[in-house]
XYZ file of C-alpha atoms in Angstrom:
663
model
C 106.397 -77.797 -28.357
C 109.749 -79.581 -28.857
C 111.961 -76.521 -29.326
C 110.413 -75.783 -26.027
C 110.691 -78.970 -24.216
C 115.329 -79.024 -25.184
C 114.322 -75.803 -23.626
C 113.233 -77.179 -20.407
C 115.956 -80.661 -20.710
C 119.147 -78.035 -20.710
C 117.567 -75.635 -17.974
C 117.246 -79.325 -16.023
C 120.508 -80.332 -16.648
C 122.178 -76.765 -15.500
C 121.437 -77.256 -11.970
C 123.355 -80.048 -10.871
C 126.807 -78.091 -9.297
C 124.747 -75.830 -7.134
C 126.303 -74.507 -4.188
C 126.918 -77.591 -1.656
C 126.372 -74.308 1.485
C 123.857 -71.870 -0.211
C 121.302 -72.592 -2.401
C 121.830 -70.850 -5.626
C 118.218 -69.079 -7.158
C 119.926 -66.989 -10.362
C 124.330 -67.191 -11.212
C 125.745 -65.238 -13.226
C 127.172 -68.415 -15.649
C 123.257 -70.155 -15.196
C 120.453 -69.878 -16.061
C 117.375 -69.708 -13.243
C 116.588 -72.310 -11.036
C 112.283 -73.028 -12.355
C 109.568 -72.444 -10.298
C 106.966 -75.042 -9.233
C 103.390 -74.313 -8.346
C 101.541 -77.373 -7.471
C 99.105 -78.287 -9.885
C 95.770 -77.417 -9.397
C 96.779 -74.037 -7.684
C 94.355 -71.368 -7.716
C 94.603 -68.253 -9.133
C 96.036 -65.922 -6.555
C 98.995 -69.019 -5.903
C 99.657 -68.832 -9.731
C 99.826 -65.147 -9.163
C 101.848 -65.077 -6.909
C 104.685 -67.489 -8.173
C 104.130 -65.589 -11.859
C 104.851 -61.992 -8.981
C 108.114 -63.963 -7.980
C 109.234 -64.753 -11.250
C 108.540 -61.545 -12.192
C 111.016 -60.059 -9.150
C 113.914 -62.716 -9.540
C 114.736 -61.212 -13.177
C 113.851 -57.998 -11.871
C 116.737 -58.286 -9.863
C 119.501 -59.568 -11.713
C 117.835 -59.995 -15.381
C 116.766 -63.499 -15.714
C 113.679 -64.673 -15.437
C 112.796 -68.309 -14.378
C 110.767 -71.178 -15.754
C 107.537 -71.372 -13.771
C 106.188 -74.702 -14.322
C 102.897 -75.829 -13.444
C 103.949 -79.739 -11.676
C 106.871 -81.308 -11.205
C 107.965 -82.018 -14.574
C 110.296 -85.839 -15.869
C 113.376 -85.974 -14.650
C 112.679 -83.399 -11.596
C 114.329 -79.874 -11.601
C 118.194 -81.090 -9.751
C 117.059 -77.795 -7.710
C 113.300 -75.898 -7.706
C 111.553 -73.409 -6.007
C 108.857 -75.774 -5.267
C 105.152 -72.966 -4.092
C 102.901 -74.878 -2.667
C 102.658 -77.977 -0.984
C 102.992 -81.488 -3.680
C 103.933 -84.239 -3.330
C 107.671 -84.199 -4.319
C 108.810 -81.985 -1.363
C 108.061 -84.738 0.983
C 110.114 -86.567 0.267
C 112.904 -83.607 -0.300
C 112.267 -82.661 2.819
C 111.397 -85.853 4.686
C 112.373 -84.574 8.671
C 110.066 -80.755 7.562
C 106.123 -80.805 8.925
C 103.523 -79.849 5.966
C 100.638 -80.587 7.732
C 99.618 -76.742 7.936
C 97.334 -76.740 11.692
C 97.686 -72.626 11.933
C 95.184 -70.683 10.285
C 97.165 -68.540 7.318
C 100.242 -70.113 8.317
C 103.598 -69.743 5.765
C 106.621 -72.341 5.936
C 110.045 -70.596 3.800
C 112.275 -73.952 3.786
C 115.394 -73.901 2.674
C 118.462 -76.226 1.493
C 121.186 -76.462 -0.894
C 119.170 -78.059 -3.611
C 115.427 -77.225 -2.925
C 113.224 -73.817 -0.972
C 109.491 -74.959 -0.699
C 107.361 -71.471 0.078
C 103.910 -72.649 0.663
C 100.927 -72.155 3.187
C 97.303 -72.981 4.494
C 95.022 -72.922 1.720
C 91.420 -73.155 1.888
C 89.519 -72.479 -1.358
C 86.057 -73.479 -2.271
C 86.487 -74.159 -7.009
C 82.916 -73.490 -6.352
C 83.101 -70.210 -5.115
C 85.682 -68.106 -6.596
C 84.174 -64.971 -7.181
C 81.495 -62.601 -5.374
C 79.971 -59.176 -5.790
C 81.994 -56.455 -4.045
C 81.487 -52.866 -3.170
C 82.391 -51.648 -6.587
C 84.343 -54.806 -7.954
C 83.830 -58.972 -8.653
C 86.200 -60.197 -5.984
C 87.619 -62.218 -8.235
C 90.480 -65.533 -6.661
C 88.333 -66.145 -3.554
C 90.359 -68.503 -1.072
C 89.153 -68.729 2.941
C 92.866 -69.029 3.837
C 95.986 -67.498 1.162
C 99.268 -69.466 2.917
C 101.045 -70.007 0.060
C 100.072 -66.366 -1.296
C 101.202 -64.704 1.180
C 104.479 -67.390 1.867
C 105.748 -65.790 -1.587
C 105.130 -62.792 -0.545
C 107.670 -62.820 2.740
C 110.183 -64.537 0.744
C 110.304 -61.946 -1.873
C 110.819 -59.223 0.345
C 112.451 -61.109 3.767
C 114.965 -63.639 1.219
C 115.156 -61.596 -2.456
C 115.198 -58.252 -0.491
C 112.521 -55.689 -2.387
C 109.734 -53.500 -1.030
C 106.788 -51.594 -1.920
C 106.842 -48.222 -0.457
C 104.201 -47.183 -1.547
C 101.172 -47.767 -4.265
C 103.485 -47.708 -7.105
C 106.809 -47.033 -6.137
C 109.010 -50.038 -4.952
C 112.725 -50.949 -4.622
C 114.599 -53.360 -5.317
C 118.837 -54.245 -5.327
C 119.965 -55.490 -7.845
C 122.319 -58.320 -8.332
C 123.610 -61.118 -10.488
C 123.408 -63.461 -7.897
C 121.202 -64.691 -5.723
C 121.218 -67.112 -3.135
C 119.767 -68.045 0.555
C 120.775 -70.083 3.268
C 119.818 -73.453 4.277
C 116.862 -72.172 7.029
C 113.263 -73.446 7.807
C 110.877 -70.618 8.734
C 107.124 -71.022 9.995
C 104.332 -67.801 10.906
C 100.960 -67.183 11.193
C 99.650 -64.179 12.150
C 97.452 -63.716 14.765
C 95.044 -60.630 13.271
C 93.231 -62.878 10.217
C 90.835 -59.758 9.450
C 93.729 -57.590 8.250
C 92.576 -55.894 5.029
C 89.983 -53.957 6.832
C 93.020 -51.522 8.112
C 92.761 -49.808 5.200
C 88.971 -49.792 4.292
C 89.266 -49.202 0.452
C 92.410 -51.362 -0.346
C 89.774 -54.617 0.412
C 89.618 -57.362 -3.096
C 85.835 -56.282 -4.367
C 86.326 -52.609 -3.512
C 87.206 -51.073 -6.586
C 89.039 -51.774 -9.331
C 92.444 -53.508 -9.839
C 95.312 -50.311 -9.525
C 98.042 -50.025 -7.897
C 97.341 -49.144 -4.338
C 95.428 -52.892 -4.384
C 99.060 -54.226 -5.408
C 100.089 -53.069 -2.683
C 97.842 -53.853 0.217
C 98.298 -57.147 -1.701
C 101.833 -57.327 -1.748
C 102.238 -56.029 1.870
C 100.046 -59.707 2.601
C 97.063 -57.346 4.059
C 94.228 -57.956 1.643
C 94.769 -61.619 1.859
C 93.202 -62.501 5.055
C 91.230 -64.723 6.358
C 87.973 -62.880 8.123
C 85.895 -60.943 6.166
C 84.831 -58.018 8.901
C 82.676 -55.519 9.129
C 82.542 -52.347 9.491
C 79.381 -52.094 10.091
C 75.884 -51.771 10.910
C 73.791 -55.347 10.209
C 69.279 -53.821 9.958
C 69.444 -50.807 8.168
C 68.123 -51.818 5.315
C 64.916 -53.330 7.311
C 62.821 -50.532 7.589
C 62.553 -50.072 4.139
C 62.183 -53.399 3.982
C 59.703 -55.054 6.468
C 58.129 -51.598 8.647
C 54.614 -52.209 6.862
C 54.344 -55.605 6.683
C 56.049 -56.842 10.184
C 55.892 -52.819 11.980
C 56.404 -55.677 15.439
C 59.728 -56.339 14.697
C 61.529 -52.588 15.644
C 61.871 -50.959 18.985
C 58.781 -50.217 20.983
C 58.856 -46.249 21.426
C 57.290 -44.458 24.807
C 54.392 -43.489 23.194
C 53.629 -46.816 22.189
C 54.734 -45.916 17.376
C 56.621 -48.316 16.444
C 57.907 -45.211 14.753
C 61.756 -44.846 12.675
C 64.262 -42.938 15.332
C 66.825 -40.915 14.354
C 66.104 -41.816 10.409
C 64.598 -44.942 9.172
C 67.620 -46.185 7.972
C 68.643 -45.811 11.866
C 65.926 -47.117 13.268
C 66.526 -49.738 16.133
C 64.720 -53.272 16.794
C 62.908 -55.319 19.379
C 66.260 -57.590 20.126
C 63.368 -59.976 22.350
C 60.843 -60.611 19.034
C 61.428 -64.260 17.900
C 60.425 -63.041 14.997
C 63.045 -60.964 14.549
C 65.420 -63.638 14.880
C 63.044 -66.078 12.729
C 63.668 -63.477 9.626
C 67.410 -62.748 10.631
C 67.973 -66.442 9.600
C 66.274 -66.504 6.457
C 67.980 -63.874 5.743
C 71.728 -65.514 6.640
C 70.863 -68.734 4.736
C 69.231 -66.360 1.521
C 73.108 -64.798 1.787
C 74.697 -68.350 1.948
C 72.845 -69.721 -1.312
C 75.048 -66.364 -3.010
C 77.906 -66.674 -1.002
C 78.877 -70.363 0.489
C 82.121 -69.250 1.697
C 80.814 -66.559 3.647
C 81.844 -66.616 7.425
C 80.474 -63.575 9.804
C 76.667 -62.005 9.397
C 76.316 -58.995 11.663
C 74.146 -58.236 14.582
C 74.874 -54.366 15.234
C 72.534 -51.935 16.503
C 71.791 -49.792 13.750
C 73.775 -46.664 14.197
C 72.372 -43.506 16.278
C 74.031 -45.206 19.628
C 71.690 -42.776 22.053
C 68.331 -42.258 19.864
C 65.030 -44.587 19.874
C 65.895 -48.304 21.994
C 62.937 -50.427 22.529
C 61.746 -49.964 26.303
C 59.158 -53.069 25.670
C 59.476 -55.044 29.367
C 61.291 -57.939 26.790
C 64.816 -56.134 26.390
C 64.311 -54.084 28.869
C 64.445 -56.807 31.418
C 67.795 -57.972 29.195
C 69.774 -54.232 30.920
C 71.687 -55.586 33.491
C 71.036 -52.975 36.983
C 74.519 -52.535 36.961
C 75.503 -51.215 34.281
C 77.522 -48.469 33.543
C 74.215 -45.335 33.111
C 73.832 -43.383 30.045
C 71.147 -40.386 28.987
C 68.623 -41.915 26.137
C 66.769 -40.286 23.789
C 63.714 -40.926 22.320
C 60.718 -37.925 20.601
C 60.196 -35.914 23.333
C 61.549 -37.910 25.600
C 65.243 -38.460 27.570
C 66.274 -40.737 30.502
C 69.072 -42.032 32.931
C 69.464 -45.682 31.426
C 72.023 -48.151 32.441
C 74.114 -49.519 29.566
C 73.017 -51.895 26.843
C 75.888 -53.877 27.092
C 74.463 -56.992 28.615
C 71.349 -56.931 26.858
C 72.757 -56.679 22.950
C 75.248 -59.337 24.518
C 72.125 -62.094 24.948
C 70.624 -60.975 20.949
C 74.414 -61.815 19.501
C 74.327 -64.980 21.585
C 70.573 -66.128 20.415
C 71.805 -65.409 16.712
C 75.094 -67.416 17.017
C 72.779 -70.618 18.454
C 70.173 -70.286 15.751
C 72.994 -69.947 13.924
C 74.498 -72.918 15.542
C 71.810 -75.248 15.134
C 70.895 -74.113 11.407
C 74.509 -75.285 10.061
C 75.864 -77.529 12.860
C 78.677 -78.359 10.323
C 79.961 -74.963 9.337
C 82.232 -73.700 10.963
C 79.648 -69.490 11.410
C 79.963 -66.356 13.580
C 78.007 -63.645 14.535
C 80.105 -59.879 14.524
C 78.710 -57.699 17.425
C 80.010 -54.259 17.232
C 81.041 -53.016 21.570
C 79.762 -49.148 20.253
C 78.068 -46.180 21.763
C 76.122 -46.920 24.773
C 77.951 -51.021 24.495
C 81.180 -49.958 24.575
C 81.825 -50.385 29.214
C 81.256 -54.691 28.613
C 78.599 -57.430 30.168
C 78.011 -57.658 33.818
C 76.496 -61.035 33.472
C 76.567 -61.758 30.145
C 78.952 -63.322 29.110
C 79.940 -63.745 24.287
C 79.074 -67.385 23.144
C 82.402 -68.685 21.108
C 80.606 -68.009 18.231
C 80.731 -64.547 18.800
C 83.276 -61.758 17.916
C 82.870 -58.277 19.692
C 84.152 -55.113 17.033
C 85.061 -53.278 20.612
C 85.227 -49.277 18.601
C 87.725 -48.521 21.263
C 89.083 -44.519 20.251
C 92.460 -45.399 21.930
C 93.784 -45.155 17.692
C 95.566 -41.922 17.777
C 94.594 -40.573 20.529
C 96.169 -37.782 23.259
C 96.690 -39.523 26.851
C 93.239 -39.258 28.346
C 91.472 -40.032 26.036
C 93.048 -43.486 25.884
C 92.494 -44.258 29.228
C 88.821 -45.510 29.014
C 88.719 -47.239 25.832
C 91.756 -48.790 26.239
C 90.067 -49.860 29.685
C 87.023 -51.126 28.263
C 88.672 -53.114 25.730
C 90.818 -55.309 28.137
C 87.455 -55.748 29.577
C 86.446 -56.486 27.173
C 88.914 -59.169 26.433
C 88.046 -60.828 29.465
C 84.831 -61.811 28.419
C 85.000 -62.012 24.515
C 86.221 -64.875 22.784
C 87.152 -63.510 20.148
C 87.753 -59.506 20.167
C 88.947 -57.293 16.860
C 89.655 -53.563 16.579
C 87.575 -51.528 15.328
C 87.980 -48.004 16.439
C 86.109 -44.634 14.559
C 89.430 -42.402 13.734
C 88.266 -39.240 13.563
C 90.485 -36.359 12.227
C 92.303 -35.583 15.556
C 95.414 -34.158 13.645
C 94.584 -33.046 10.379
C 94.862 -37.195 9.461
C 91.545 -37.269 7.090
C 93.158 -33.737 5.613
C 95.786 -35.121 4.725
C 97.892 -33.525 7.025
C 101.459 -35.649 8.650
C 99.707 -37.157 11.260
C 101.934 -39.711 11.604
C 102.461 -41.527 15.149
C 104.214 -44.532 14.206
C 105.626 -45.417 17.539
C 102.184 -45.023 19.593
C 100.632 -46.969 16.939
C 103.440 -50.003 17.458
C 102.489 -49.748 21.346
C 98.977 -49.520 20.423
C 98.944 -53.069 18.145
C 101.149 -54.528 20.212
C 98.442 -54.155 23.156
C 95.698 -55.623 21.241
C 97.380 -58.077 20.942
C 97.465 -58.689 24.120
C 93.955 -59.145 24.453
C 94.059 -62.064 21.863
C 92.601 -59.362 19.105
C 92.108 -61.567 15.861
C 90.305 -58.360 13.235
C 90.612 -55.131 12.786
C 88.237 -52.264 10.953
C 89.867 -48.910 11.186
C 87.567 -46.386 9.811
C 89.311 -44.331 8.266
C 92.535 -43.920 6.907
C 92.071 -41.346 2.957
C 95.222 -42.705 1.520
C 97.822 -39.351 1.228
C 100.712 -41.350 0.452
C 102.860 -38.386 -0.036
C 102.358 -37.034 4.390
C 101.267 -40.026 5.726
C 103.199 -42.814 3.497
C 105.631 -43.862 7.001
C 103.328 -44.673 9.135
C 100.656 -46.745 6.018
C 103.604 -48.712 5.889
C 104.086 -49.443 9.417
C 100.763 -50.153 9.784
C 101.086 -52.754 7.200
C 103.949 -54.846 8.775
C 102.337 -54.378 12.290
C 99.129 -55.946 10.804
C 100.551 -59.310 9.903
C 103.213 -59.352 13.138
C 101.602 -57.110 15.997
C 105.626 -57.443 17.559
C 106.944 -56.513 14.433
C 110.464 -53.980 15.761
C 109.474 -50.790 14.117
C 112.750 -49.104 14.658
C 114.621 -50.677 13.027
C 111.200 -51.577 10.220
C 111.412 -47.673 9.892
C 115.405 -47.282 9.163
C 114.804 -49.919 7.270
C 112.332 -48.409 5.243
C 114.548 -44.501 5.256
C 117.236 -46.113 4.067
C 116.100 -47.954 1.333
C 113.496 -45.030 0.330
C 116.083 -42.309 0.124
C 119.366 -43.994 0.615
C 122.618 -41.730 1.482
C 119.685 -39.424 2.250
C 118.477 -41.518 4.552
C 119.128 -39.985 7.847
C 117.914 -36.344 6.354
C 114.358 -37.887 5.738
C 114.430 -39.987 8.915
C 114.976 -36.656 10.522
C 112.104 -35.228 8.754
C 109.885 -37.441 9.954
C 110.903 -38.082 12.864
C 110.453 -33.994 14.162
C 106.915 -34.261 12.452
C 106.155 -37.639 14.528
C 106.864 -35.591 17.266
C 105.391 -32.548 16.729
C 102.011 -33.816 16.246
C 102.870 -35.546 19.016
C 102.922 -32.628 21.513
C 99.959 -31.516 18.912
C 97.686 -34.324 20.495
C 99.179 -34.426 24.168
C 98.974 -29.790 24.829
C 95.512 -29.720 23.040
C 92.943 -31.886 24.640
C 89.768 -31.482 21.963
C 89.039 -34.291 19.458
C 88.985 -31.115 17.172
C 91.914 -29.467 18.209
C 92.407 -29.482 14.157
C 91.708 -26.411 13.444
C 93.488 -25.988 15.431
C 96.304 -26.749 13.803
C 97.756 -23.031 13.349
C 98.846 -22.779 16.440
C 101.051 -26.096 16.697
C 102.404 -26.089 12.603
C 104.125 -22.855 12.705
C 106.292 -21.021 10.199
C 109.752 -21.986 13.613
C 108.621 -25.434 12.498
C 108.582 -25.268 9.156
C 111.405 -24.059 8.879
C 112.852 -26.867 10.251
C 111.243 -29.486 8.284
C 112.501 -27.227 5.590
C 116.120 -27.397 6.501
C 115.815 -31.337 6.187
C 114.272 -31.472 2.741
C 117.715 -28.994 1.196
C 119.847 -30.304 3.576
C 118.434 -34.094 1.707
C 118.414 -32.914 -1.639
C 122.598 -32.017 -1.408
C 123.112 -34.946 -0.884
C 121.066 -36.529 -3.820
C 122.193 -34.283 -6.682
C 124.378 -37.544 -7.894
C 122.448 -39.927 -6.662
C 119.964 -42.625 -8.659
C 116.347 -40.556 -9.829
C 114.646 -42.710 -8.166
C 115.988 -41.241 -4.886
C 115.158 -37.774 -6.116
C 112.161 -39.211 -7.299
C 111.098 -39.689 -3.825
C 112.254 -36.916 -1.975
C 110.581 -34.721 -5.308
C 107.476 -36.640 -3.110
C 107.784 -35.800 -0.079
C 107.992 -32.480 -1.168
C 104.996 -32.590 -1.818
C 103.288 -33.243 0.972
C 105.529 -30.749 2.465
C 103.583 -28.528 0.398
C 100.690 -28.918 0.413
C 100.699 -29.317 4.284
C 101.813 -25.535 4.599
C 98.501 -25.157 2.214
C 96.525 -27.097 4.667
C 98.233 -24.544 7.140
C 97.728 -21.817 5.451
C 93.524 -22.321 5.006
C 93.141 -22.898 8.112
C 94.949 -19.708 9.234
C 92.594 -17.571 6.842
C 89.655 -19.126 7.562
C 90.284 -18.915 11.693
C 90.204 -15.142 11.136
C 87.000 -15.079 8.466
C 85.351 -16.897 11.222
C 86.214 -14.953 13.500
C 85.430 -11.975 11.464
C 82.043 -13.983 11.092
C 82.672 -13.919 7.476
C 83.965 -9.803 6.798
C 87.225 -10.186 7.020
C 88.041 -10.655 2.041
C 91.431 -10.378 2.710
C 91.649 -13.754 5.109
C 88.704 -14.740 2.326
C 90.726 -14.291 -0.952
C 93.834 -16.060 0.593
C 91.774 -18.987 1.926
C 89.741 -18.967 -2.103
C 93.537 -18.514 -3.922
C 95.282 -21.928 -1.476
C 92.074 -23.773 -3.005
C 93.298 -22.342 -6.329
C 97.146 -23.432 -5.703
C 95.436 -27.077 -4.770
C 93.856 -27.167 -9.036
C 97.500 -27.213 -10.167
C 98.370 -29.010 -7.340
C 96.525 -32.530 -8.874
C 97.528 -31.624 -11.953
C 101.615 -31.295 -10.921
C 102.083 -33.958 -7.477
C 102.555 -37.633 -8.696
C 99.472 -40.165 -7.944
C 98.763 -41.296 -4.812
C 100.943 -37.623 -3.662
C 97.513 -36.823 -2.005
C 93.629 -38.301 -2.962
C 92.030 -34.900 -3.484
C 88.883 -37.086 -2.847
C 89.617 -36.456 0.206
C 90.647 -32.950 1.036
C 90.174 -30.558 -1.018
C 87.272 -31.571 -3.225
C 84.286 -29.939 -3.147
C 83.940 -26.521 -1.438
C 81.613 -26.244 1.528
C 79.091 -28.635 -0.822
C 78.597 -32.642 -1.397
C 76.050 -34.586 -3.610
C 72.854 -32.722 -3.351
C 73.625 -30.226 -1.709
C 74.861 -31.921 1.775
C 76.894 -30.055 3.623
C 80.831 -31.826 2.795
C 82.658 -32.336 6.221
C 85.367 -33.030 5.405
C 85.763 -29.551 4.006
C 84.705 -27.855 7.754
C 86.494 -24.835 7.820
C 88.640 -25.356 5.082
C 86.455 -22.734 2.451
C 83.902 -19.647 2.833
C 81.354 -21.599 2.214
C 81.780 -23.872 4.886
C 83.426 -21.628 8.352
C 83.678 -24.555 11.214
C 79.693 -24.923 12.742
C 78.397 -23.551 16.306
C 78.176 -27.403 17.172
C 81.702 -27.665 16.651
C 82.448 -24.069 18.227
C 80.002 -26.101 21.043
C 82.814 -28.902 21.540
C 85.540 -28.711 20.648
C 86.408 -28.473 24.300
C 84.674 -31.992 25.214
C 86.241 -34.755 25.001
C 83.108 -37.711 24.859
C 81.847 -40.716 22.859
C 82.528 -40.799 18.703
């Protein structure tokens, strides 16, 4: 203990002569200034402070002390993490009363820097059950931790390129200019952009860490991308059959499947049962704030035809074909009915918990995609719009964007929740990288006051789609990010002397993708990738990669490693296209072309080798070329459709190859 105190005293004495212009964090002949974390800081904040110390060491070779609370005497210079009594005296002109959710602040003078943000947490409830692992260190807002990650990126120049691959510029002297920078993210539910990287989705690893430092994972709203009543039929059908939708035949039977059975939304007993479930959920997790009231999937089947439910449908609503067992009928959209339902539950929630800031979430999906005619969502109703304009062609985008705009004019809170599908091979691992278009989409969403994201879904093929993911996490934090400047920096930091060649490589793939989507209007166009991804295209891409390799012969090994990562993605892309081309021959022959079949199977054998040779995270082999034509339980594996002899494209797909409709 005596030795530690002597070290700290020497450390504090070393800070007296800091620069009068810039704040010097580390210098060649000085100890680094300490990091002071506010007392009783929650775990995620303490972890961020330790990470800051680690990165200062990676950059300079010197690691600062991390102190929990200010020492005596107070440091002459310090990095202050979070708001604490001392900082208000050090920065008397700065307002530390954060007024916006997740607000962050970085303020510096020649002696001190404060990295802080708005934090909200309940010390008694910092763990909860996640999908596959326990959520730990839970907060309702993580402003200080995200401020630290912002400081690492913007002031210290750290770049997190993809999981396990970061870029740090080493230097002996680290100094920052005086500043005061505030920011509060508009999009408060960001983790749903990459659903598999949310807290509690799976065990800790480089991918979870990447999402965290990119300010994606630690957000402040827990929006859901699914449906709200999938468990009800099994739980209540025997004891409370009246909870469920009346069918035209007079029954209240499960249709189309038990977990997709619809409710009788006008039944007050349904409302009371829902509230009872909410009470149970809040007992288990008092920090929960959002409750999903979205009808079950299968949007065209089985909706309630009781007089009270039908009366809530507006007669001027857009007409759709509804189906029941043995019957179909043209009827108005369900939107008004479902908004009334959500409002009813939202009001009950507010009455039951008047002192809590709680919300209900409603999907605008299927036959409730059009905005309501008469009903208006209450202020505690969040509309999760399944607006499928992301990554789509020009004609496909028009109606979803119009619907999103119409909803935004009606609802106080809106989130963007697209189904991505496989527009140009994104789920297979093709280089489906519409960076410029998605940047435009994020700005559009921001104009509609979007507060949340849930994309269903990206599949984490980093070697073929990594630049897109990198752009997206920055757009989620700030939809007005200058994406051109962001990606120029990305290429420079990732590839160094080969930045121009690799920028040309990725932009070639982006242009090709955009042309493919424009030329082929079908949502099933991915099955036609060989028509666009030709030998001529691959020769151009190869030339960029080869030119990059020449420039990196004597460069830092990290640049060659990253080029190899991109090369792996290119090799996979060629294999994927060749597999689909051979499958087209096999399908045209109705399964009789043995040479084509052998070619497909040889490619599948090649993927076994790729899985062993490729770097981690290059391709997500659990999502593509994983199961040869069948899923667990003997079910057909949709992700291998059109890629394996056991799973050629189906008659249903063939029928819709030229269709553009609801997804």
